[in-house]
Structure formats: structure tokens, C-alpha cells
Amino acid sequence: MASTQPTDEFTRKRQTQERRLIEEICYKRSCVRLAPSFPSEEEIQKKIRKFMRYIYSIVTSNSLFNGLAEVSATKSKLFARAEAALYKCRLEKVHMEVSNTMDRIRGAAEGLSMAYEVYGLLVLSDKALETSRDAFYDEEEQGVSLEPSFIADFVRKELDFLEELNHRIESEIREAQLQEQNESRVSEFEKVKNMISELREDFSKEWEQIRGQIDSQNDSMKSMKESIEAMGESLRNMSEAPARVPDIKPDSPRETSMEEDQGGAEDTDDQVEEDLLDFGEEYDYCDSISEVNGKCASADKVEHEQFSYPEKQRKMELGRRRCLIRAFLAGKSDVPERRISYLNSMRPEDTFLVCLFCLAKRHITRTAKICERPVEDEKNPMYSLSRQPS
């Protein structure tokens, strides 16, 4: 069963070919029969020469191969400039020219074949024309023999050449299409490059913002530094000012009461200093006090004019009294050394009291067990001060 199937297929194909040949012969006979007038031998020969000249002119006049060579020479340059679309357009133009040339040659070859068939039918109708036909086939048209088999080979080779050229152009077109797709399609590497460039732009923007913030912070730090330096300078001036305060005493009880009213608003240290200085306000201990007063008055005459409002006057008065106490302590070498026992802490109510022996604000007389001089020492100037009635 399997062996008979190929045989049946071959038989069917052969019958189909025979049927097509029979139909073709019948069609040609009908054409000859229905023709109004049968052409003469001279007319047929003219037609054959005409078609031959046309085919020869097409073959010799076209420059399709040279055109393809010129387009192919620009391939690398166009690909390098990412112009594959332009290269493809030029190839398509050459491809259309080759296809048109092939169609023209095929059309002329079909007309030439039909002329040869009519010439054969004419010879069959009249045997006397065989001699003239053979003589015509021995002739040449523009260097090409008019023999039918030679002309068929010539046309077939030319069509094969153009067909091969057409295939080559099509392969170049496909390559150009691939290159065009590669150019139009963004590769992964290009995506990464674009991402990196975007990140660099974002980082540059953020850096500019951070840099602006750093600059503003530096400016603020500079301004703060300048203000701190100015404050330090003012504090140094204030700390140096009491040592150069001139001797200013209140002229009237009104001024004294004003100072007392203002003293209630000061902090604890100022009150302690004021209470301490009030003990020695009425006593002149040595001649060094007058010397200190002279120095302070000569050095700070201008500053006294600047600090003329009551608060500054009170502070200058306290500074002057502090200078007096320091001068007194410097002149008395028999003052015992300060030896304070931190175990004997003062009570809150004794904050404004001082020791009569060492003038320390850490303890008072009844807790000063470590002071060397007794209270009953009448040579101590503070002893008489402590005996003054309140």
C-alpha cells in the first residue's frame, strides 16, 4: 500500500502536465485560426530583430551593478553615523531598478518567443520557407546570433545575473533593517548610562543645596563667633571696670535710699558683696586706701561719665569697695591663712554672714573652729567692728 502511493502521485503529476500542454496547443491553434490575417515572413523577421535589439539595449545600457557597488561603499560610513535608514532607502531604490529591468527583459523575451513560434507555424504551413528560415537564423543582430536556442540562453543568463543581484540587494536590505532596529532600540547599556547621568544630575542638585546650607551655616557661625567675641570683650571690659572705678559716694540720703532700693533686685552674690562691704564702710584702715582711690579716680574718669545711670553707679561703688578690701588684706600680713573645713557647711539663714577672722563666706564665727586667731584678740580690727552696736 505504501509502495503504490508514490506511483499514483507521479502519475497524477504527469497527467496534469500532459493536459496543460494539450490546452496550450489548442489555444495556439485557435489564435491562428481566429487571426484576421496571418503575418508574412518579412514581418515576423522584423519583429524578431526588433525584440532582439530591445533586449540587447536593456542589457548593455543598465548600470545596476555599479550602482550597487557605490551604495555598498557608503555602508560603513552610514552605519557609523547611525544612518541605516538612509542606506536601506538607497538599497531599495537599486532593488526596484533591478526588478524593473528584469520585468522588461522578461516581457521582451516573451514577445521574441511568440515571434519564433509564429515563424515556426508559418514554416509548417509552407515547406518552401525552411531555407529562408535557416538563412535568417545564421544572421546576427548587433553581434548576437538570431538562432532561438542561443537567444534563449543569452536571456536566461542575463535574468539569472539580475536575480542573483536582486538576492544580494535583499540580503543587504535585511542587514540594514537589523542595524536600524539596533539604532532605534535603546540597549541595556544605554539605559544604565541614562540612569547614571540622571543620578549625577540629582546628586549635583542635592550637593548645591547642601553647599548652600553649609555656606549659610558658616555665615551664621561667623556671626555667632563675632557676637561671642564682642560679648567676651564686653565682659572683659566689665571685669576690668571695677578696678578702675572712681571714688563716688552718695551725696544725699535720697541717693542712699535709691541704692538700697536697687540693691533688692540683684542676685545673691551681689547682696553678699554689698553686706560684706557695709561692715567696712565707716573705717579707714591704712594709707593704701587713699592711694587706691587716687589710682581709680585718675584711670576711670572717662568711664564714670559713661556709666552715669544709677545701676552702673551702684556696681562701680561695689567695685571700689572691693578694691579697698583687697588693699586692706594685702597690707595685713598677720591675717591667718584660709583653711576651710567643708564638713562645716553653712545654714541657709547664715548665707549673708561672714567669718570675723578670715572674712570667708564659707562659715561664720561660731563654726570657724579652724581659724587660728581667737575672737578676743583686740588687735584684730574686725573685733572692734563686731563690737559695734547694730
Short mmCIF file of C-alpha atoms in Angstrom, two decimals, residues 37-353:
data_model
loop_
_atom_site.label_atom_id
_atom_site.label_comp_id
_atom_site.label_asym_id
_atom_site.label_seq_id
_atom_site.Cartn_x
_atom_site.Cartn_y
_atom_site.Cartn_z
CA SER A 37 -4.59 37.83 -41.45
CA PHE A 38 -1.56 35.63 -40.98
CA PRO A 39 1.72 37.66 -40.89
CA SER A 40 4.24 37.29 -43.63
CA GLU A 41 7.81 36.06 -43.22
CA GLU A 42 9.28 39.56 -43.51
CA GLU A 43 7.01 40.91 -40.78
CA ILE A 44 7.94 38.07 -38.45
CA GLN A 45 11.65 38.62 -39.06
CA LYS A 46 11.26 42.35 -38.36
CA LYS A 47 9.55 41.58 -35.07
CA ILE A 48 12.30 39.17 -34.08
CA ARG A 49 15.01 41.76 -34.87
CA LYS A 50 13.05 44.44 -33.02
CA PHE A 51 12.73 42.37 -29.82
CA MET A 52 16.37 41.36 -30.05
CA ARG A 53 17.56 44.95 -30.32
CA TYR A 54 15.39 45.90 -27.37
CA ILE A 55 16.79 43.14 -25.18
CA TYR A 56 20.34 43.98 -26.21
CA SER A 57 19.85 47.67 -25.41
CA ILE A 58 18.47 46.83 -21.96
CA VAL A 59 21.38 44.54 -21.17
CA THR A 60 24.09 46.90 -22.37
CA SER A 61 22.65 50.18 -21.07
CA ASN A 62 21.94 49.33 -17.42
CA SER A 63 24.48 50.15 -14.68
CA LEU A 64 22.81 48.32 -11.84
CA PHE A 65 25.92 46.53 -10.62
CA ASN A 66 27.90 49.76 -10.47
CA GLY A 67 25.06 51.46 -8.61
CA LEU A 68 25.00 48.67 -6.04
CA ALA A 69 28.77 48.94 -5.63
CA GLU A 70 28.52 52.68 -4.98
CA VAL A 71 25.79 52.22 -2.38
CA SER A 72 27.69 49.40 -0.67
CA ALA A 73 30.78 51.61 -0.43
CA THR A 74 28.89 54.01 1.85
CA LYS A 75 27.71 51.24 4.18
CA SER A 76 30.33 51.57 6.90
CA LYS A 77 30.14 55.37 6.90
CA LEU A 78 26.35 55.42 7.18
CA PHE A 79 26.33 52.75 9.89
CA ALA A 80 28.91 54.72 11.86
CA ARG A 81 26.71 57.81 11.71
CA ALA A 82 23.63 55.77 12.70
CA GLU A 83 22.02 56.33 9.28
CA ALA A 84 20.97 52.79 8.46
CA ALA A 85 17.60 54.05 7.25
CA LEU A 86 19.26 56.10 4.52
CA TYR A 87 21.36 53.11 3.46
CA LYS A 88 18.23 50.96 3.31
CA CYS A 89 16.42 53.53 1.15
CA ARG A 90 19.26 53.57 -1.35
CA LEU A 91 19.30 49.78 -1.49
CA GLU A 92 15.55 49.68 -2.04
CA LYS A 93 15.94 52.10 -4.92
CA VAL A 94 18.52 49.85 -6.60
CA HIS A 95 16.32 46.82 -5.89
CA MET A 96 13.39 48.45 -7.67
CA GLU A 97 15.57 49.29 -10.66
CA VAL A 98 16.79 45.68 -10.92
CA SER A 99 13.24 44.33 -10.65
CA ASN A 100 12.05 46.74 -13.35
CA THR A 101 14.90 45.71 -15.64
CA MET A 102 14.07 42.03 -15.12
CA ASP A 103 10.43 42.66 -15.96
CA ARG A 104 11.38 44.49 -19.15
CA ILE A 105 13.70 41.69 -20.25
CA ARG A 106 11.09 39.06 -19.47
CA GLY A 107 8.45 40.95 -21.48
CA ALA A 108 10.77 41.30 -24.49
CA ALA A 109 11.78 37.64 -24.20
CA GLU A 110 8.12 36.55 -24.21
CA GLY A 111 7.43 38.62 -27.34
CA LEU A 112 10.52 37.16 -29.00
CA SER A 113 9.44 33.62 -28.08
CA MET A 114 5.97 34.21 -29.54
CA ALA A 115 7.52 35.57 -32.76
CA TYR A 116 9.65 32.45 -33.08
CA GLU A 117 6.57 30.26 -32.57
CA VAL A 118 4.63 32.12 -35.25
CA TYR A 119 7.62 31.80 -37.55
CA GLY A 120 7.64 28.03 -36.94
CA LEU A 121 3.94 27.77 -37.68
CA LEU A 122 4.46 29.73 -40.87
CA VAL A 123 7.21 27.34 -41.94
CA LEU A 124 5.00 24.37 -41.13
CA SER A 125 2.34 25.77 -43.39
CA ASP A 126 4.81 26.29 -46.22
CA LYS A 127 7.81 23.95 -46.52
CA ALA A 128 9.47 26.31 -49.02
CA LEU A 129 10.24 28.75 -46.20
CA GLU A 130 12.64 26.40 -44.40
CA THR A 131 15.62 27.57 -46.47
CA SER A 132 14.97 31.23 -45.79
CA ARG A 133 14.42 30.47 -42.09
CA ASP A 134 17.78 28.72 -41.77
CA ALA A 135 19.47 31.60 -43.53
CA PHE A 136 17.79 34.05 -41.13
CA TYR A 137 18.94 32.11 -38.06
CA ASP A 138 22.54 32.29 -39.30
CA GLU A 139 22.44 36.08 -39.29
CA GLU A 140 23.40 38.34 -36.33
CA GLU A 141 21.80 41.41 -34.78
CA GLN A 142 24.34 43.78 -33.15
CA GLY A 143 26.77 40.91 -32.70
CA VAL A 144 24.22 38.48 -31.29
CA SER A 145 23.12 35.43 -33.25
CA LEU A 146 19.42 35.16 -34.11
CA GLU A 147 19.32 31.43 -33.52
CA PRO A 148 16.47 30.74 -30.99
CA SER A 149 18.43 28.48 -28.64
CA PHE A 150 21.33 30.98 -28.40
CA ILE A 151 18.97 33.87 -27.70
CA ALA A 152 17.17 31.80 -25.03
CA ASP A 153 20.49 31.05 -23.30
CA PHE A 154 21.52 34.69 -23.52
CA VAL A 155 18.28 35.93 -21.97
CA ARG A 156 18.31 33.24 -19.29
CA LYS A 157 21.87 34.09 -18.20
CA GLU A 158 21.06 37.76 -18.05
CA LEU A 159 17.98 37.09 -15.95
CA ASP A 160 19.98 34.80 -13.65
CA PHE A 161 22.57 37.52 -13.15
CA LEU A 162 19.92 40.07 -12.31
CA GLU A 163 18.17 37.62 -10.00
CA GLU A 164 21.39 36.98 -8.10
CA LEU A 165 21.99 40.71 -7.88
CA ASN A 166 18.46 41.11 -6.57
CA HIS A 167 19.04 38.49 -3.85
CA ARG A 168 22.22 40.23 -2.81
CA ILE A 169 20.37 43.53 -2.53
CA GLU A 170 17.65 41.89 -0.43
CA SER A 171 20.24 40.49 1.98
CA GLU A 172 21.78 43.95 2.31
CA ILE A 173 18.31 45.39 2.97
CA ARG A 174 17.74 42.86 5.76
CA GLU A 175 21.07 43.78 7.31
CA ALA A 176 20.18 47.46 7.10
CA GLN A 177 16.85 46.75 8.79
CA LEU A 178 18.60 44.97 11.65
CA GLN A 179 21.01 47.85 12.01
CA GLU A 180 18.10 50.28 12.01
CA GLN A 181 16.41 48.30 14.76
CA ASN A 182 19.61 48.32 16.79
CA GLU A 183 19.85 52.06 16.35
CA SER A 184 16.23 52.73 17.28
CA ARG A 185 16.19 50.29 20.18
CA VAL A 186 17.73 51.53 23.41
CA SER A 187 20.08 48.89 24.73
CA GLU A 188 20.53 47.99 28.39
CA PHE A 189 23.87 49.73 28.41
CA GLU A 190 22.28 52.92 27.18
CA LYS A 191 19.64 52.62 29.88
CA VAL A 192 22.33 52.29 32.54
CA LYS A 193 24.15 55.29 31.10
CA ASN A 194 20.97 57.34 31.18
CA MET A 195 20.31 56.29 34.77
CA ILE A 196 23.85 57.24 35.78
CA SER A 197 23.54 60.62 34.09
CA GLU A 198 20.21 61.24 35.85
CA LEU A 199 21.74 60.25 39.19
CA ARG A 200 24.65 62.61 38.59
CA GLU A 201 22.23 65.43 37.89
CA ASP A 202 20.26 64.64 41.06
CA PHE A 203 23.46 64.45 43.13
CA SER A 204 24.68 67.74 41.71
CA LYS A 205 21.38 69.42 42.60
CA GLU A 206 21.44 67.98 46.12
CA TRP A 207 25.07 68.98 46.52
CA GLU A 208 24.26 72.53 45.50
CA GLN A 209 21.51 72.65 48.10
CA ILE A 210 23.76 71.17 50.80
CA ARG A 211 26.54 73.53 49.82
CA GLY A 212 24.18 76.49 50.13
CA GLN A 213 23.09 75.28 53.56
CA ILE A 214 26.73 74.84 54.62
CA ASP A 215 27.56 78.34 53.43
CA SER A 216 24.61 79.78 55.33
CA GLN A 217 25.64 77.84 58.44
CA ASN A 218 29.20 79.10 58.08
CA ASP A 219 27.91 82.65 57.82
CA SER A 220 25.74 82.17 60.90
CA MET A 221 28.68 80.63 62.77
CA LYS A 222 30.86 83.57 61.80
CA SER A 223 28.22 85.99 63.01
CA MET A 224 27.85 84.00 66.24
CA LYS A 225 31.62 83.98 66.69
CA GLU A 226 31.76 87.72 66.20
CA SER A 227 28.92 88.22 68.66
CA ILE A 228 30.61 85.91 71.20
CA GLU A 229 33.88 87.78 70.78
CA ALA A 230 32.05 91.05 71.27
CA MET A 231 30.37 89.66 74.38
CA GLY A 232 33.72 88.41 75.70
CA GLU A 233 35.26 91.79 75.05
CA SER A 234 32.41 93.49 76.87
CA LEU A 235 32.75 91.04 79.77
CA ARG A 236 36.48 91.72 79.98
CA ASN A 237 35.78 95.42 79.99
CA MET A 238 33.20 94.93 82.72
CA SER A 239 35.60 92.79 84.76
CA GLU A 240 38.33 95.39 84.41
CA ALA A 241 35.99 98.29 85.11
CA PRO A 242 35.62 97.79 88.93
CA ALA A 243 39.39 98.03 89.42
CA ARG A 244 39.33 101.49 87.85
CA VAL A 245 36.10 102.85 89.33
CA PRO A 246 36.50 106.34 90.82
CA ASP A 247 35.52 107.12 94.35
CA ILE A 248 31.84 108.03 94.28
CA LYS A 249 29.83 108.45 97.43
CA PRO A 250 26.18 109.27 97.67
CA ASP A 251 25.65 112.98 98.33
CA SER A 252 22.30 112.74 99.98
CA PRO A 253 20.11 110.29 101.87
CA ARG A 254 17.87 110.18 98.80
CA GLU A 255 20.67 108.67 96.74
CA THR A 256 21.44 106.23 99.53
CA SER A 257 17.85 105.06 99.67
CA MET A 258 17.81 104.74 95.87
CA GLU A 259 20.83 102.46 96.02
CA GLU A 260 19.18 100.39 98.72
CA ASP A 261 16.02 100.03 96.62
CA GLN A 262 18.03 98.95 93.60
CA GLY A 263 20.08 96.52 95.64
CA GLY A 264 16.99 94.43 96.38
CA ALA A 265 16.75 93.41 92.71
CA GLU A 266 20.30 92.00 92.49
CA ASP A 267 21.24 88.35 92.81
CA THR A 268 22.62 86.61 95.91
CA ASP A 269 26.30 87.26 95.14
CA ASP A 270 25.78 90.99 94.79
CA GLN A 271 23.85 91.06 98.08
CA VAL A 272 26.61 89.14 99.83
CA GLU A 273 29.25 91.53 98.50
CA GLU A 274 27.16 94.53 99.50
CA ASP A 275 26.60 93.16 103.03
CA LEU A 276 30.29 92.39 103.32
CA LEU A 277 31.33 95.83 102.24
CA ASP A 278 28.84 97.54 104.56
CA PHE A 279 30.86 96.35 107.56
CA GLY A 280 33.98 98.22 106.50
CA GLU A 281 32.37 101.31 105.03
CA GLU A 282 32.94 103.52 108.10
CA TYR A 283 36.55 102.55 108.76
CA ASP A 284 39.78 103.67 107.22
CA TYR A 285 42.43 101.10 107.87
CA CYS A 286 45.60 102.30 106.17
CA ASP A 287 47.05 104.87 103.88
CA SER A 288 46.91 102.45 100.96
CA ILE A 289 43.18 103.11 100.68
CA SER A 290 43.77 106.68 99.63
CA GLU A 291 46.37 105.51 97.14
CA VAL A 292 43.92 103.05 95.58
CA ASN A 293 41.26 105.75 95.43
CA GLY A 294 43.67 108.05 93.64
CA LYS A 295 44.57 105.44 91.07
CA CYS A 296 40.95 104.53 90.41
CA ALA A 297 39.92 108.16 90.11
CA SER A 298 42.72 109.04 87.68
CA ALA A 299 42.23 105.97 85.48
CA ASP A 300 38.46 105.92 85.10
CA LYS A 301 37.34 109.49 84.96
CA VAL A 302 36.01 108.99 81.44
CA GLU A 303 34.26 105.72 82.23
CA HIS A 304 32.48 107.36 85.16
CA GLU A 305 30.93 109.81 82.75
CA GLN A 306 29.78 106.97 80.52
CA PHE A 307 28.26 104.89 83.37
CA SER A 308 26.21 107.65 84.91
CA TYR A 309 22.87 105.92 85.42
CA PRO A 310 22.07 104.58 88.96
CA GLU A 311 22.57 100.85 88.31
CA LYS A 312 26.08 101.37 86.96
CA GLN A 313 26.85 103.73 89.85
CA ARG A 314 25.96 101.03 92.35
CA LYS A 315 28.16 98.49 90.57
CA MET A 316 31.04 100.95 90.45
CA GLU A 317 30.60 101.63 94.16
CA LEU A 318 30.78 97.92 94.89
CA GLY A 319 33.91 97.62 92.74
CA ARG A 320 35.53 100.47 94.60
CA ARG A 321 34.76 98.85 97.94
CA ARG A 322 36.17 95.56 96.66
CA CYS A 323 39.39 97.39 95.81
CA LEU A 324 39.51 98.77 99.32
CA ILE A 325 39.08 95.31 100.86
CA ARG A 326 41.80 93.85 98.64
CA ALA A 327 44.18 96.66 99.58
CA PHE A 328 43.41 96.13 103.25
CA LEU A 329 44.02 92.40 103.02
CA ALA A 330 47.25 92.94 101.10
CA GLY A 331 48.57 95.28 103.83
CA LYS A 332 47.76 92.93 106.72
CA SER A 333 50.26 90.09 106.67
CA ASP A 334 49.05 88.72 110.01
CA VAL A 335 45.72 87.62 108.57
CA PRO A 336 45.53 83.85 109.02
CA GLU A 337 45.51 81.57 106.02
CA ARG A 338 42.12 80.38 104.83
CA ARG A 339 41.65 76.84 105.95
CA ILE A 340 38.07 75.87 105.43
CA SER A 341 36.53 72.63 106.57
CA TYR A 342 33.93 71.68 104.02
CA LEU A 343 32.27 69.48 106.59
CA ASN A 344 31.03 72.57 108.44
CA SER A 345 28.54 73.79 105.86
CA MET A 346 26.61 76.96 106.47
CA ARG A 347 22.92 77.03 107.07
CA PRO A 348 20.63 78.81 104.61
CA GLU A 349 19.86 81.55 107.10
CA ASP A 350 23.62 82.23 107.58
CA THR A 351 24.24 82.86 103.88
CA PHE A 352 24.88 86.58 104.27
CA LEU A 353 27.20 86.24 107.32
#
